[in-house]
Coordinates of C-alpha atoms in Angstrom, one line a residue:
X1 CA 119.7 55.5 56.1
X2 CA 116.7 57.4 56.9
X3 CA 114.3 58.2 54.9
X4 CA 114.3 61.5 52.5
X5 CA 111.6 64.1 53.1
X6 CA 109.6 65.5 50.2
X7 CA 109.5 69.3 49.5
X8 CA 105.8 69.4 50.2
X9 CA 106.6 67.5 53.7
X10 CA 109.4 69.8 54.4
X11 CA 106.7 72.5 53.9
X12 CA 104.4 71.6 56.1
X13 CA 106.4 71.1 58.9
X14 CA 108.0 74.4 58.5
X15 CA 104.4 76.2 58.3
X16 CA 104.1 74.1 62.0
X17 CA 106.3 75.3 63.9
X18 CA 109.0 78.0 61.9
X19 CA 112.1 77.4 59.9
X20 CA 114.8 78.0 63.0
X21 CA 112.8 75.2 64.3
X22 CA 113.1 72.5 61.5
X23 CA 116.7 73.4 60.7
X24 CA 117.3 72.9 64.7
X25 CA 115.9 69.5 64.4
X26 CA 117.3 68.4 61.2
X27 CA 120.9 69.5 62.6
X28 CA 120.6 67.5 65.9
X29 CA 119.2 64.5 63.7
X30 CA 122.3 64.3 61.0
X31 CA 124.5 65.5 64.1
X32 CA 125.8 69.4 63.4
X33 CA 124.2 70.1 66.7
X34 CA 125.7 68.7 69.9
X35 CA 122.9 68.2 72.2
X36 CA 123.5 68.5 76.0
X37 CA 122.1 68.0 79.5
X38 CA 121.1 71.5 79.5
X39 CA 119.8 73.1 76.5
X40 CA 121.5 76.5 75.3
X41 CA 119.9 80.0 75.2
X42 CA 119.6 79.5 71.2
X43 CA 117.8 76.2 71.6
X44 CA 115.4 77.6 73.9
X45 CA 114.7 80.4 71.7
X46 CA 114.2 78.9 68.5
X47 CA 111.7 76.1 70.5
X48 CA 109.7 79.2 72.1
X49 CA 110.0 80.8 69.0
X50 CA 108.3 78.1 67.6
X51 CA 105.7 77.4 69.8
X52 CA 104.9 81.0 69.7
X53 CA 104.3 80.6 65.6
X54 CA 102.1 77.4 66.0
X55 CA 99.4 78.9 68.8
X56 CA 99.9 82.3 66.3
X57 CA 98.7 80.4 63.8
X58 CA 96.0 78.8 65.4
X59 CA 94.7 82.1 66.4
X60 CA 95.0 83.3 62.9
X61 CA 93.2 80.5 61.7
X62 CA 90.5 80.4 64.5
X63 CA 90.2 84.1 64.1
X64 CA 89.8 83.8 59.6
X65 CA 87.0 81.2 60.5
X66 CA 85.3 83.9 63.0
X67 CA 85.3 86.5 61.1
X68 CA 83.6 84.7 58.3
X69 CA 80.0 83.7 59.8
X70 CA 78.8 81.4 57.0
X71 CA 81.9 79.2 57.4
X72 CA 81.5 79.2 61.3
X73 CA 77.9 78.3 61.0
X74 CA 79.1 75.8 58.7
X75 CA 81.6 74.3 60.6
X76 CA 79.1 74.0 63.7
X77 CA 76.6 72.3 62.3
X78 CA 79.2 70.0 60.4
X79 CA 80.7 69.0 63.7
X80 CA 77.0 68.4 65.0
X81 CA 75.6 66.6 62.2
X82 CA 78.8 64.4 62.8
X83 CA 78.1 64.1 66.3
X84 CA 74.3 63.3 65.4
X85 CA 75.9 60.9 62.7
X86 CA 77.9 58.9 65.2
X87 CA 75.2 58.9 67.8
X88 CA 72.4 57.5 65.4
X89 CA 74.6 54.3 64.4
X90 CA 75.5 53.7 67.9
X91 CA 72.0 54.0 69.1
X92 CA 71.1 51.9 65.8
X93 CA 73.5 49.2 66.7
X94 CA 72.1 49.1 69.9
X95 CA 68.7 48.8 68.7
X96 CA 69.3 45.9 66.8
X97 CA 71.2 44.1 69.5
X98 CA 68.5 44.8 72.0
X99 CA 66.3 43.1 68.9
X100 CA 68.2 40.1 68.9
X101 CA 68.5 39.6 72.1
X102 CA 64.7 40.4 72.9
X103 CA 63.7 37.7 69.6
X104 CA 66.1 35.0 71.4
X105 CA 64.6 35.3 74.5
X106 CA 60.8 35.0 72.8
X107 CA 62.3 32.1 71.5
X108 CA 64.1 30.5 74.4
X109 CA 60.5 31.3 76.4
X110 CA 58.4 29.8 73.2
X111 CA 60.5 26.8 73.9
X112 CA 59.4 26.0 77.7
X113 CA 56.2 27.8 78.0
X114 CA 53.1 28.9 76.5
X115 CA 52.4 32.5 76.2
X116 CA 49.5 33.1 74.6
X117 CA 46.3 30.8 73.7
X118 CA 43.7 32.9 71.9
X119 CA 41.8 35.7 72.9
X120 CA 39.5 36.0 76.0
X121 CA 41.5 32.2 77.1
X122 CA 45.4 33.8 77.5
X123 CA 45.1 35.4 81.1
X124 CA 45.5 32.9 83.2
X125 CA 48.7 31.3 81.7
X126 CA 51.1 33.3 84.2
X127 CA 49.9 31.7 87.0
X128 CA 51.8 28.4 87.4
X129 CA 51.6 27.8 90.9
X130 CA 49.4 24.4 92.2
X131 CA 47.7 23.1 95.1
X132 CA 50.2 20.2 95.2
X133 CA 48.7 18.7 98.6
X134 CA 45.2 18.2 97.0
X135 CA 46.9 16.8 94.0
X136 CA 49.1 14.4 96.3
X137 CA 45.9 13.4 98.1
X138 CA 44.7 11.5 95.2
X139 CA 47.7 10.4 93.6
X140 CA 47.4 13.1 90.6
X141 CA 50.5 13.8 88.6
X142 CA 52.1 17.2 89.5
X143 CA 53.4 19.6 86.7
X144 CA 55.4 22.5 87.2
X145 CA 54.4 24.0 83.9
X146 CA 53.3 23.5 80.4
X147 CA 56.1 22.2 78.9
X148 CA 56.4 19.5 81.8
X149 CA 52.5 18.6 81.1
X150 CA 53.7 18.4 77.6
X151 CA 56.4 15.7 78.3
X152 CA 53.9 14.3 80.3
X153 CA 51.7 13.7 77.6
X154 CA 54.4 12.7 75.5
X155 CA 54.0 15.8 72.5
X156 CA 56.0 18.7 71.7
X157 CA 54.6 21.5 73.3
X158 CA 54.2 23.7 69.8
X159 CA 51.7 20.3 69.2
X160 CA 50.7 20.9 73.2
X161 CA 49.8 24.5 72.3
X162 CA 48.6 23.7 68.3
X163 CA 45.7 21.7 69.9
X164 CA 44.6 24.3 72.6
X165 CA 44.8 27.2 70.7
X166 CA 41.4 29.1 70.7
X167 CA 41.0 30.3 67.1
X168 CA 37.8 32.3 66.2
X169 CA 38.0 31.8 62.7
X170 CA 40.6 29.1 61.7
X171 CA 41.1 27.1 58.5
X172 CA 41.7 23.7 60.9
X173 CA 39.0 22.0 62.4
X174 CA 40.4 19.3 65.3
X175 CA 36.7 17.3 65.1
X176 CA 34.7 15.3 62.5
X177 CA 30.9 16.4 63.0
X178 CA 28.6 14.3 62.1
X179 CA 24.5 13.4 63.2
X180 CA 22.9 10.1 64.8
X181 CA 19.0 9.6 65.1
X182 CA 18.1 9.3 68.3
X183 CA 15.9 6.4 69.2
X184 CA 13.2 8.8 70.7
X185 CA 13.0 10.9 67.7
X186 CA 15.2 13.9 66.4
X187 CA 19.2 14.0 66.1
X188 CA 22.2 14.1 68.5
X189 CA 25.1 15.8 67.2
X190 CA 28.7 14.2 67.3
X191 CA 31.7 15.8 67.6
X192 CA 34.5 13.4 67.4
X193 CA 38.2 14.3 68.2
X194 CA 40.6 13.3 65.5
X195 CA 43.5 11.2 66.5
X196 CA 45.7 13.2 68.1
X197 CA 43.4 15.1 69.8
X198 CA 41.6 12.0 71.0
X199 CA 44.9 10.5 72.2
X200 CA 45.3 13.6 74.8
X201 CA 42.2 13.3 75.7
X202 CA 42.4 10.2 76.5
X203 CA 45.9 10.3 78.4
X204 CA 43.7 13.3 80.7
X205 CA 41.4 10.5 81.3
X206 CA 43.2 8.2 82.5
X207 CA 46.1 9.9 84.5
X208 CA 43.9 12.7 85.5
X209 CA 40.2 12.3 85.8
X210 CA 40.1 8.2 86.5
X211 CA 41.7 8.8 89.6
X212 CA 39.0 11.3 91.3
X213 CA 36.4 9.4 93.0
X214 CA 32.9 9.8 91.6
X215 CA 29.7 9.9 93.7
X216 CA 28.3 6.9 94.4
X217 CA 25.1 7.9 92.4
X218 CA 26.9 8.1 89.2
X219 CA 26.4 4.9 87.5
X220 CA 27.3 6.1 83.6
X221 CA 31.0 5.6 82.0
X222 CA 31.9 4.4 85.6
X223 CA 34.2 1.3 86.1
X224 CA 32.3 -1.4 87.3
X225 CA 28.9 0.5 86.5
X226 CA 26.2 0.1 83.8
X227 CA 22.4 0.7 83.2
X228 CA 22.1 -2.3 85.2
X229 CA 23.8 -1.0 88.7
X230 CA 21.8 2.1 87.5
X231 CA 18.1 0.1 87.5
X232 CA 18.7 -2.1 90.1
X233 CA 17.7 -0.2 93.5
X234 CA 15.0 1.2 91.9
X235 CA 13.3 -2.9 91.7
X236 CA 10.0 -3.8 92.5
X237 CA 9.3 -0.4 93.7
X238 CA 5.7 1.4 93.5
X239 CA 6.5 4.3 92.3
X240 CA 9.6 5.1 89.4
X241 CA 10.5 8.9 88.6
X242 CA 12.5 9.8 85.5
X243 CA 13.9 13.4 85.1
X244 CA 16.1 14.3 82.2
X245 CA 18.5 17.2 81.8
X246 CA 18.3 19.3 78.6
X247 CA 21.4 19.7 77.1
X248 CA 23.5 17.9 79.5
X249 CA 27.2 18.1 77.8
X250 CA 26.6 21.8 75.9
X251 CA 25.6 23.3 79.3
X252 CA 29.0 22.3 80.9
X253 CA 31.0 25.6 79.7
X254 CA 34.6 25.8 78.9
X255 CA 35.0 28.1 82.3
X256 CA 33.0 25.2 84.4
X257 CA 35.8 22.8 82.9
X258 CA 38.8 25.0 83.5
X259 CA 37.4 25.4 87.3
X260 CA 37.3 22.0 87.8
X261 CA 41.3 21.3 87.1
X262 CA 41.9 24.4 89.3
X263 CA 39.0 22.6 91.6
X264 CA 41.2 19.7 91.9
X265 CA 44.8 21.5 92.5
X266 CA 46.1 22.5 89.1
X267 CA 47.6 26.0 88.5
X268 CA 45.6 27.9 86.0
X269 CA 48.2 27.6 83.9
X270 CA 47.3 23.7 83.8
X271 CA 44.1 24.3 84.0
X272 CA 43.7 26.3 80.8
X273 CA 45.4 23.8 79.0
X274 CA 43.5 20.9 80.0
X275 CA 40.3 22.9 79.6
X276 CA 41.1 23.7 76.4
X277 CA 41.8 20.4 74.9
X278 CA 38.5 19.2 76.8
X279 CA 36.0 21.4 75.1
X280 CA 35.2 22.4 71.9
X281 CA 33.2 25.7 69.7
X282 CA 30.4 24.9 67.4
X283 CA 31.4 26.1 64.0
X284 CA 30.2 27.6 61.2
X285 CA 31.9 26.5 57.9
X286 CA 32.5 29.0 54.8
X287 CA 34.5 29.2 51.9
X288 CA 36.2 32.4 50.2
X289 CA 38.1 32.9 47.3
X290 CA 37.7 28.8 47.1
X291 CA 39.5 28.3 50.6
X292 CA 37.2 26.9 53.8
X293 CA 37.3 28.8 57.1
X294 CA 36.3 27.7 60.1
X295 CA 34.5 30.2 62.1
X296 CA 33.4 29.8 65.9
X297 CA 29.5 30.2 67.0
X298 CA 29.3 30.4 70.9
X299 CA 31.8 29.8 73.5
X300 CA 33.6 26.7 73.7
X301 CA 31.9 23.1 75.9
X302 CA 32.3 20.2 76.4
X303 CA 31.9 17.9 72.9
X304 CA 29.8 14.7 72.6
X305 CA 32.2 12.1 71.6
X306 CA 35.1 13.1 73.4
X307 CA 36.6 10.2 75.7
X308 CA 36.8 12.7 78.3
X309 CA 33.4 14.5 78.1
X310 CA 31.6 11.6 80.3
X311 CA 34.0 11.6 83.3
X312 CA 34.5 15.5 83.0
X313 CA 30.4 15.8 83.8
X314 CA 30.3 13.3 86.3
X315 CA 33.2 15.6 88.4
X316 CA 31.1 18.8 87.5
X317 CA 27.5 17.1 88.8
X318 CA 29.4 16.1 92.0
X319 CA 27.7 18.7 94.5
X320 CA 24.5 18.0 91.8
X321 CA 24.6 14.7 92.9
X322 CA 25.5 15.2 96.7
X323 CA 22.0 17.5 97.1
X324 CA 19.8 16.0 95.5
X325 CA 20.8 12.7 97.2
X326 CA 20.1 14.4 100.2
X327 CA 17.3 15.6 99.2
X328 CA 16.1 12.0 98.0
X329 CA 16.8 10.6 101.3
X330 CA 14.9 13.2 103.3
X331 CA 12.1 12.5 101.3
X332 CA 12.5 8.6 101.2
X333 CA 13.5 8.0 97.6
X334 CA 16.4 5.7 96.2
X335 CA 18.3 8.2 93.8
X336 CA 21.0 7.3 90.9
X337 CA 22.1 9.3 87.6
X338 CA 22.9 7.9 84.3
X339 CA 24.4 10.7 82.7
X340 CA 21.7 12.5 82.4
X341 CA 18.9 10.5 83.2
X342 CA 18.0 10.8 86.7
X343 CA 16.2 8.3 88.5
X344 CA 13.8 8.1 91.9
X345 CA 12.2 5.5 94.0
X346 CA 9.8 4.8 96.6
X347 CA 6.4 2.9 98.1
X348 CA 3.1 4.0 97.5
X349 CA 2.9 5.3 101.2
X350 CA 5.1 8.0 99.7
X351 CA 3.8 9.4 97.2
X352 CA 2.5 12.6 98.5
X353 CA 6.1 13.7 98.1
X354 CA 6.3 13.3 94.6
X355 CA 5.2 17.0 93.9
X356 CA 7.6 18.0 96.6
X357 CA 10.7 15.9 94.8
X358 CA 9.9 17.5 91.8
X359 CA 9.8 20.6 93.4
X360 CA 12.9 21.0 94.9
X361 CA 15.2 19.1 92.5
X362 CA 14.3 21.4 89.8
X363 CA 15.6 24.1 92.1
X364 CA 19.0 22.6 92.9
X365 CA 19.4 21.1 89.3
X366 CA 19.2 25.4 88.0
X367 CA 21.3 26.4 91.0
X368 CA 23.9 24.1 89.7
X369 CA 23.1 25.8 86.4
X370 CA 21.3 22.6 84.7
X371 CA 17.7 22.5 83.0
X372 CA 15.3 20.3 83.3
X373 CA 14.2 18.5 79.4
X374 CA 10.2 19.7 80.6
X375 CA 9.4 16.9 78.0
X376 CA 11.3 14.0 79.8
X377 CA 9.4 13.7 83.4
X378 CA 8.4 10.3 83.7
X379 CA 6.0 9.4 87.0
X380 CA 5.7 5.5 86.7
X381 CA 3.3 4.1 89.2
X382 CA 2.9 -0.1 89.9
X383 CA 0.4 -1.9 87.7
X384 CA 2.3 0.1 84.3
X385 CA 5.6 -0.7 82.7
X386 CA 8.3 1.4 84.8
X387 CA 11.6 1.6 82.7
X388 CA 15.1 2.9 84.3
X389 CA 17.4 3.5 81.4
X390 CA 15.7 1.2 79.3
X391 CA 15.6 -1.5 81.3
X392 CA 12.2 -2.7 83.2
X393 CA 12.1 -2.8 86.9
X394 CA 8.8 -4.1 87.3
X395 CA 9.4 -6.9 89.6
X396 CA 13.1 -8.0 88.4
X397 CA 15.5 -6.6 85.4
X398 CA 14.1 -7.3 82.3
X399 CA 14.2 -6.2 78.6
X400 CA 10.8 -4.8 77.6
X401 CA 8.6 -7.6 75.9
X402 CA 7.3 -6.4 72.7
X403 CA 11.1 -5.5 71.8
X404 CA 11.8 -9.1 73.0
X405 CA 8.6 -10.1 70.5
X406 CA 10.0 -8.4 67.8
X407 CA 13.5 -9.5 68.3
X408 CA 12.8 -13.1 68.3
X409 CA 10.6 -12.5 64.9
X410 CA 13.3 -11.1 63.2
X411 CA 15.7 -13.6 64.2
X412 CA 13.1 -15.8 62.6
X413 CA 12.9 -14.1 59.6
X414 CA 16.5 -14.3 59.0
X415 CA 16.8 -18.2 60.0
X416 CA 14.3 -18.7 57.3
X417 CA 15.1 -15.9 54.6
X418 CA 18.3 -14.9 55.0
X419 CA 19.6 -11.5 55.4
X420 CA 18.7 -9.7 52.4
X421 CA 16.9 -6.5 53.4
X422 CA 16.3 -7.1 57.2
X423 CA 16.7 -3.9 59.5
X424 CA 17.0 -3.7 63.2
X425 CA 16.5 -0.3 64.1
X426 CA 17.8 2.7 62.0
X427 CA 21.1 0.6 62.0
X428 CA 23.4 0.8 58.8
X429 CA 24.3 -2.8 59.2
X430 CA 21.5 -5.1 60.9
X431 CA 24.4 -7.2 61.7
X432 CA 26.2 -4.6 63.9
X433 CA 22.6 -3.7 65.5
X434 CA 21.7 -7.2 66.4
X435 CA 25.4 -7.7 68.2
X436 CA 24.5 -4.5 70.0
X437 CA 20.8 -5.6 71.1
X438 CA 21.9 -9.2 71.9
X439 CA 24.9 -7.7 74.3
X440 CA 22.2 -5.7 76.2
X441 CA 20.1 -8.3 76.5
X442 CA 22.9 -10.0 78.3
X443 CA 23.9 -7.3 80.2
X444 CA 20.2 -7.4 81.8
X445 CA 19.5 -11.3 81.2
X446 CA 22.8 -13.8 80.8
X447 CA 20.0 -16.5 80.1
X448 CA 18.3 -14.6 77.5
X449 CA 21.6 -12.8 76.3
X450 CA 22.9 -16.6 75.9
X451 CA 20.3 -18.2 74.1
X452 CA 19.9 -15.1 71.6
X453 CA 23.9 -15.5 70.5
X454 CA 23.2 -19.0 70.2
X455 CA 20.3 -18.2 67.8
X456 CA 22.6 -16.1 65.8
X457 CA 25.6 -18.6 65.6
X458 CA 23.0 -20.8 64.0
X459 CA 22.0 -18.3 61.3
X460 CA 26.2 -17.3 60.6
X461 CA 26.5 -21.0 60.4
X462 CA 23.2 -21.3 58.0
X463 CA 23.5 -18.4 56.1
X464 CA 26.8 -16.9 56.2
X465 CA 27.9 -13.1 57.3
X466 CA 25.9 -10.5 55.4
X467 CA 28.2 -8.9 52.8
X468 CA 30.5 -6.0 54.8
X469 CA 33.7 -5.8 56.6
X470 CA 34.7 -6.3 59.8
X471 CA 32.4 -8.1 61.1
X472 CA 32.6 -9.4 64.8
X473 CA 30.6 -12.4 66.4
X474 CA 29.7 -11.8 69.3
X475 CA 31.9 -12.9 72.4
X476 CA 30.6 -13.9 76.2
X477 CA 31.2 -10.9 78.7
X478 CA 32.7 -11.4 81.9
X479 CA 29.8 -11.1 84.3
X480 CA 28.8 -7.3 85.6
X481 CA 29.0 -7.4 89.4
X482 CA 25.4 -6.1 90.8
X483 CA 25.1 -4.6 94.1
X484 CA 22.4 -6.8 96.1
X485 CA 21.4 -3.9 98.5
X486 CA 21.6 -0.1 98.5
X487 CA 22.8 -0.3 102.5
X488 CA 26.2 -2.2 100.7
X489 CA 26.7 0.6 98.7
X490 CA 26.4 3.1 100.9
X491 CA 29.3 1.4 103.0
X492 CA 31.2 1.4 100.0
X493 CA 31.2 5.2 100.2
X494 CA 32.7 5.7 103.5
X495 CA 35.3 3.3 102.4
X496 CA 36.2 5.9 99.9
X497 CA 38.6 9.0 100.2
X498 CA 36.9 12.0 101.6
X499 CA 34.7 13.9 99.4
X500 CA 37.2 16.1 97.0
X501 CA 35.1 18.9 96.3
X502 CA 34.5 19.4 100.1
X503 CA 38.0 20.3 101.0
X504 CA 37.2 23.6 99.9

C-alpha cells in the first residue's frame, strides 16, 4: 500500500509542475492511465505544459527577487558570506593539519638530531659531513650525526644536547667552582665538571683525544710521562731556561677547541658538540625574587679541572711545540713543555743565544695566540740551583735540599710528638700532604721515596692515623721508565704516525 500524501504535499507538488500534471501521474501510478510505448498527444501536452509552469515560475520568482534590490543584495552577499564561511573552515582545517603535521615532524627531527644549541654556537649544526679518512687514519670513531655520537657515548641525546647547550643566563650551573693557593703565591681557580659531565668528558678522552699522537715535547698528562721525563734532558747542563705561559687553559677559546675536532676530521656538527661539552663560561651568580641565576661573563674555554682540558691543550700547542722545537735546535737548546712550563738547555759555549731564544719564542708563542707570564723567565746558569718543574737538575734529579731538611724535621717532629697540630704546606690534612710529597720524592728518588714511606709506617705504627676519613697509606709505584738519551727519543718520533696537523 503506498503511502498517503498530505494536503500540504499535494500542494507543493502541484505549485511544481501544474495540476494536469499531478493528476497524470497519480492516474498512471493507481492505474486509470494505460501507459504505452509511445506517449499520446494529451500526455505530451500536459508534460510540456508543465515544464512550461515550472521555468514560468522560476522566472517569476527570479524576476520578484530582481525587482526588489535590497533582497538581491541580500541574497548575494548571503550566498558569499556562505562561500566565505565554507572556505574559512576548510582553509582552517587545513591549517591545523599542516600544524600537526609540521609539530610531528619537529618532534620526529628533535628525536635524531640537534637543532639548535644556544645563540652565536647553532650555525654549524647542519653540516654533518666528516673527513672520515683522517679519522680512519688514527683509529678515531666515526659518527654520522649527533644522535649516533649520543649512542656512542651511551646518553640520550635530550641529555647529549642538556649538557651542550650554551645558555647566557641559566638557573643550572654543570661545574662546582672553587679556589686552591698556589704554592708561589695567589690562587688558581677550579672548575670541576659534575658527574655527568665529567663522565663525557672523560669518554672524549679516551675514545677521542688518547688516540692522537702528541709531540714528543709534551711531557704533562702524557702516558708514560712525568716531571721526571720532563727534567731529565735538561741534566747537568750550564745553562737552564724556564718560560711560563700566562693563562695557559683560559686562552684556549671555545672556537680554538671546536677547530681542533673539525682539525682532526669531525663534521661541525660533531665538532660543536664536543667543543661544547669541552669548555666552559665564567659566571656570575645572582639571585631575584629569592631564585639564583646563572649569568655568563666572556666567551666559553677550556676549564681547569676538566679531565679533558690537559690533552685538549697539548693537541692545540702541537704546531707551538713543532716551532719552537725547531727553533731550539737551530739554536742548540734541548726543549720540552710541561703544560705550561717550558723548558731550555744548553752549554756555556752557547749562551750568546739566549737573548736570541728569548727573542723569537716570544714571537711564535703570540703567533700561536699565547702570552708569555713576563714574571716567570727563569735564566739558571751552573754554580746556582737550576729547577725544571720542581725538580733539580744540577748534576742528577734531585728534590731541592732545604725542602728535603724540612721534611725530615717534620717527620721528626711527628715521631716524637705526634700529630697534633703539624702542617705540611697549606694542606687541609698533613696526612694527605705528606703522602703527596713522599710520592714525589719517589718519583725523582726510589731510594729517598723508599726510606721516607718507611719513616712514615713507623709513625702510623707509633702513633696511629690522625683523626679523618679515608685515609690511604701509601703504596710502591711501578717504576717510571726514563729515557737515557734525547737521540732515543727522537727515534721514537719517526716511529710514530705522521704528524696529524700536517696533513692539512
Amino acid at each position: 500500500m503506498s503511502e498517503q500524501l498530505s494536503k500540504q504535499q499535494i500542494y507543493d507538488r502541484i505549485k511544481a509542475t501544474s495540476k494536469d500534471s499531478y493528476i497524470l501521474e497519480e492516474m498512471q501510478r493507481l492505474g486509470f492511465w494505460q501507459s504505452s510505448a509511445e506517449p499520446t498527444l494529451s500526455e505530451i501536452l500536459i508534460k510540456q505544459e508543465a515544464a512550461i509552469e515550472k521555468e514560468l515560475n522560476e522566472l517569476l520568482a527570479q524576476d520578484r527577487k530582481f525587482s526588489n534590490r535590497e533582497a538581491m543584495v541580500l541574497e548575494m552577499r548571503k550566498a558569499r558570506m556562505k562561500v566565505a564561511k565554507e572556505k574559512r573552515a576548510e582553509t582552517k582545517l587545513k591549517q591545523e593539519q599542516k600544524r600537526l603535521d609540521k609539530a610531528e615532524n619537529w618532534k620526529l627531527l628533535q628525536e635524531k638530531q640537534i637543532l639548535y644549541l644556544g645563540e652565536a654556537v647553532s650555525k654549524g649544526l647542519n653540516f654533518k659531513e666528516s673527513n672520515t679518512a683522517i679519522l680512519e687514519k688514527y683509529n678515531l670513531p666515526v659518527f654520522e650525526n649527533a644522535l649516533a655520537l649520543a649512542k656512542s657515548m651511551n646518553i640520550d641525546l635530550k641529555a647529549l644536547q642538556y649538557l651542550a647547550y650554551n645558555r647566557k643566563v641559566s638557573k643550572i650551573n654543570h661545574y662546582h667552582t672553587f679556589e686552591l693557593e698556589k704554592k708561589s703565591g695567589g690562587k688558581r681557580k677550579i672548575s670541576a665538571p659534575k658527574p655527568k659531565l665529567k663522565e663525557i668528558q672523560t669518554w672524549i678522552l679516551e675514545n677521542i683525544l688518547h688516540k692522537i699522537p702528541y709531540t714528543i715535547e709534551a711531557h704533562g698528562f702524557v702516558k708514560e710521562r712525568s716531571i721526571v721525563t720532563n727534567a731529565q734532558p735538561h741534566v747537568n747542563k750550564d745553562i737552564v731556561v724556564n718560560i711560563d705561559l700566562k693563562d695557559f687553559f683560559p686562552t684556549v677559546t671555545y672556537k680554538r677547541v671546536k677547530g681542533l675536532f673539525c682539525k682532526i676530521g669531525y663534521s661541525e656538527e660533531v665538532a660543536t658538540i664536543l667543543g661544547l661539552v669541552c669548555t666552559y663560561s665564567e659566571i656570575n651568580e645572582t639571585t631575584l625574587d629569592g631564585v639564583t641565576y646563572y649569568v655568563q661573563a666572556g666567551e666559553r674555554k677550556l676549564p681547569q679541572g676538566s679531565p679533558a682540558s690537559p690533552a685538549i691543550s697539548n693537541l692545540i700547542v702541537y704546531k707551538l711545540d713543532k716551532k719552537i722545537n725547531g727553533l731550539a735546535k737551530k739554536l742548540n737548546f734541548s726543549y720540552t713543555r710541561y703544560a705550561d712550563d717550558m723548558s731550555f738547555s744548553t752549554t756555556q759555549e752557547n749562551s750568546q743565544n739566549v737573548s736570541r731564544l728569548l727573542h723569537f719564542t716570544k714571537k711564535i708563542i703570540e703567533a700561536e695566540g699565547f702570552v708569555i707570564h713576563p714574571e716567570k723567565i727563569h735564566v739558571m746558569r751552573k754554580g746556582t740551583q737550576q729547577k725544571v718543574t720542581g725538580i733539580v737538575v744540577n748534576d742528577k734529579l734531585n728534590v731541592d735540599r732545604n725542602q728535603l731538611r724540612k721534611f725530615r724535621a717534620l717527620l721528626h717532629n711527628i715521631e716524637k710528638n705526634g700529630w697534633k697540630d703539624q702542617k705540611w704546606g697549606k694542606a687541609v690534612h698533613v696526612i694527605n700532604a705528606i703522602e703527596g710529597y713522599i710520592n714525589y720524592v719517589n718519583m725523582v728518588s726510589p731510594q729517598k721515596g723508599t726510606a721516607f714511606k718507611q719513616n712514615l709506617k713507623n709513625i702510623i705504627k707509633l702513633h696511629g692515623l690522625p683523626n679523618i676519613e679515608k685515609i690511604s697509606i701509601p703504596k710502591e709505584e711501578t717504576p717510571i721508565v726514563i729515557p737515557v738519551q734525547e737521540e732515543k727519543e727522537e727515534t721514537a718520533v719517526e716511529q710514530k704516525p705522521e704528524n696529524w696537523w700536517n696533513i692539512f
